[in-house]
XYZ file of C-alpha atoms in Angstrom:
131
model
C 23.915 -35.203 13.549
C 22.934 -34.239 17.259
C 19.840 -31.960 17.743
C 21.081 -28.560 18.076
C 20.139 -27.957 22.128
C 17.322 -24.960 21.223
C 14.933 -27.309 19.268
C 15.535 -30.114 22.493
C 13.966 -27.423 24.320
C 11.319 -26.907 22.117
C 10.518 -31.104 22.043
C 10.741 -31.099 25.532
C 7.734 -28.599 25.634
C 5.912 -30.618 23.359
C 6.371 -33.868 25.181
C 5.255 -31.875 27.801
C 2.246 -30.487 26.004
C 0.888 -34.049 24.741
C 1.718 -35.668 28.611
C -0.374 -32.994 29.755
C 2.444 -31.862 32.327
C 1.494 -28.030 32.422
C 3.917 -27.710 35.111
C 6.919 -29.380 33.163
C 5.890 -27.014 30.342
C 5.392 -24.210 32.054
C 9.773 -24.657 33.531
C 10.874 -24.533 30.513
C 9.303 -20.746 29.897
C 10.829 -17.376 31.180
C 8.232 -15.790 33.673
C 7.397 -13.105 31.177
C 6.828 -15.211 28.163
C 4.036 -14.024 25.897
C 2.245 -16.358 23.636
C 0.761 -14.964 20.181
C -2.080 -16.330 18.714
C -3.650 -15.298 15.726
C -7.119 -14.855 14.543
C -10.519 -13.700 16.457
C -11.575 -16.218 18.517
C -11.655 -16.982 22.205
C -8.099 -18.115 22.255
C -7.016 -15.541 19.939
C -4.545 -12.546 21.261
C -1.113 -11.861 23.610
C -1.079 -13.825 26.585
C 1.680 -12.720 28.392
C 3.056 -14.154 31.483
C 3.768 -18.098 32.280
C 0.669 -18.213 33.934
C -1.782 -16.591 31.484
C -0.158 -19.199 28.891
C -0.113 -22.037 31.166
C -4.141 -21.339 31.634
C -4.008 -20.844 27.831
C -3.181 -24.422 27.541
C -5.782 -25.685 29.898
C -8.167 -23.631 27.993
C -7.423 -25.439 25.024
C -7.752 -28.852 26.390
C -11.875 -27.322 27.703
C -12.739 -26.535 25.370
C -11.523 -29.126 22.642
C -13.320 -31.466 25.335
C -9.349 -33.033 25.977
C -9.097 -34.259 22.420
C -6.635 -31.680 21.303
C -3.507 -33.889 19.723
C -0.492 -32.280 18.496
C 1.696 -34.205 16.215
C 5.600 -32.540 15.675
C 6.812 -32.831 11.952
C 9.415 -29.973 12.292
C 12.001 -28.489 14.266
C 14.549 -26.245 12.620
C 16.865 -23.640 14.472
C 19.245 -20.558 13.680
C 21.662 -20.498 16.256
C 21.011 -17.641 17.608
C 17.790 -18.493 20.006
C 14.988 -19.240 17.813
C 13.194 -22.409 16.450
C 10.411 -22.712 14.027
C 8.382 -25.838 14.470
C 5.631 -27.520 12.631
C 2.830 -29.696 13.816
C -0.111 -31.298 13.074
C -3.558 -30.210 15.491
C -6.483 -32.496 15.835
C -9.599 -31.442 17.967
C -13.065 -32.224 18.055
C -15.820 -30.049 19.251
C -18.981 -29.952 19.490
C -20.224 -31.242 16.182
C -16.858 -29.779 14.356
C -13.410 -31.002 14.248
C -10.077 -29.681 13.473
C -7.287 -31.001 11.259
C -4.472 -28.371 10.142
C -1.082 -27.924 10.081
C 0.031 -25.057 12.875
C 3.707 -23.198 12.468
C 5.245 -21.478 15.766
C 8.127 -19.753 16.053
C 10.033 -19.158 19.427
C 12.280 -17.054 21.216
C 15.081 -18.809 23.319
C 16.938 -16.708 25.936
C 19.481 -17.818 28.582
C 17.781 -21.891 28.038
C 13.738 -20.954 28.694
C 11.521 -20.058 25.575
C 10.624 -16.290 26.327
C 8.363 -15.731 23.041
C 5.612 -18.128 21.141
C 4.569 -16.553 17.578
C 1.569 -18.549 16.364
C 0.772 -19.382 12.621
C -1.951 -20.903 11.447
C -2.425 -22.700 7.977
C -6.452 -21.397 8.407
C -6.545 -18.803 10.242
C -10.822 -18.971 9.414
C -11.286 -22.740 10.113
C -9.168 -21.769 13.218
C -11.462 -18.729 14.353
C -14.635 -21.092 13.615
C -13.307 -23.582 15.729
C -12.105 -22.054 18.697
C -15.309 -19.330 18.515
């Protein structure tokens, strides 16, 4: 069975992520995309715009000291423009680490993701994390 073409987007983004090709990643987003992401930490809120997530990104990669790995066990689309993945996230910082399962569900329009929801399997181990 062939990939439906909305979640070879959505690989393509995370090959992306894990080559650390910002610039790749950020093509495959709509200028206005907004990225969601849960909790209350310094990572946590809307940012909107390709280049407030692209720097969202490169924030993540700081401050995890570039040990941030995402692993992809999921892809599933509807059809109709959205995918729901699930990965693994590993991080170390400072004298913590990071080891959870992370859910995100995006918005496809006319080929480019336009919309990132964030879920988090702790949002708390998340929050303490990220600070």
């Amino acid at each position: 069975m062939a990939e439906h073409p909305d979640c070879t987007l959505v690989r393509r983004g995370y090959e992306a992520f894990t080559r650390g090709d910002l610039d790749a990643l950020a093509g495959l987003m709509t200028t206005d995309v907004t990225h969601h992401v849960p909790g209350e930490s310094s990572i946590s809120g809307h940012h909107k715009g390709r280049e407030a997530c692209v720097q969202l990104y490169r924030r993540l990669g700081e401050l995890s000291g570039g040990t941030l790995r995402t692993e992809l066990e999921t892809l599933l689309a509807d059809g109709r423009g959205h995918v729901i993945s699930v990965h693994r996230c590993r991080a170390e910082r400072d004298d913590i680490g990071i080891d959870m399962k992370i859910g995100m569900f995006f918005t496809i329009v006319g080929g480019k993701i336009s919309d990132i929801d964030e879920c988090s399997e702790d949002i708390d181990t998340s929050n303490t994390f990220w600070r």
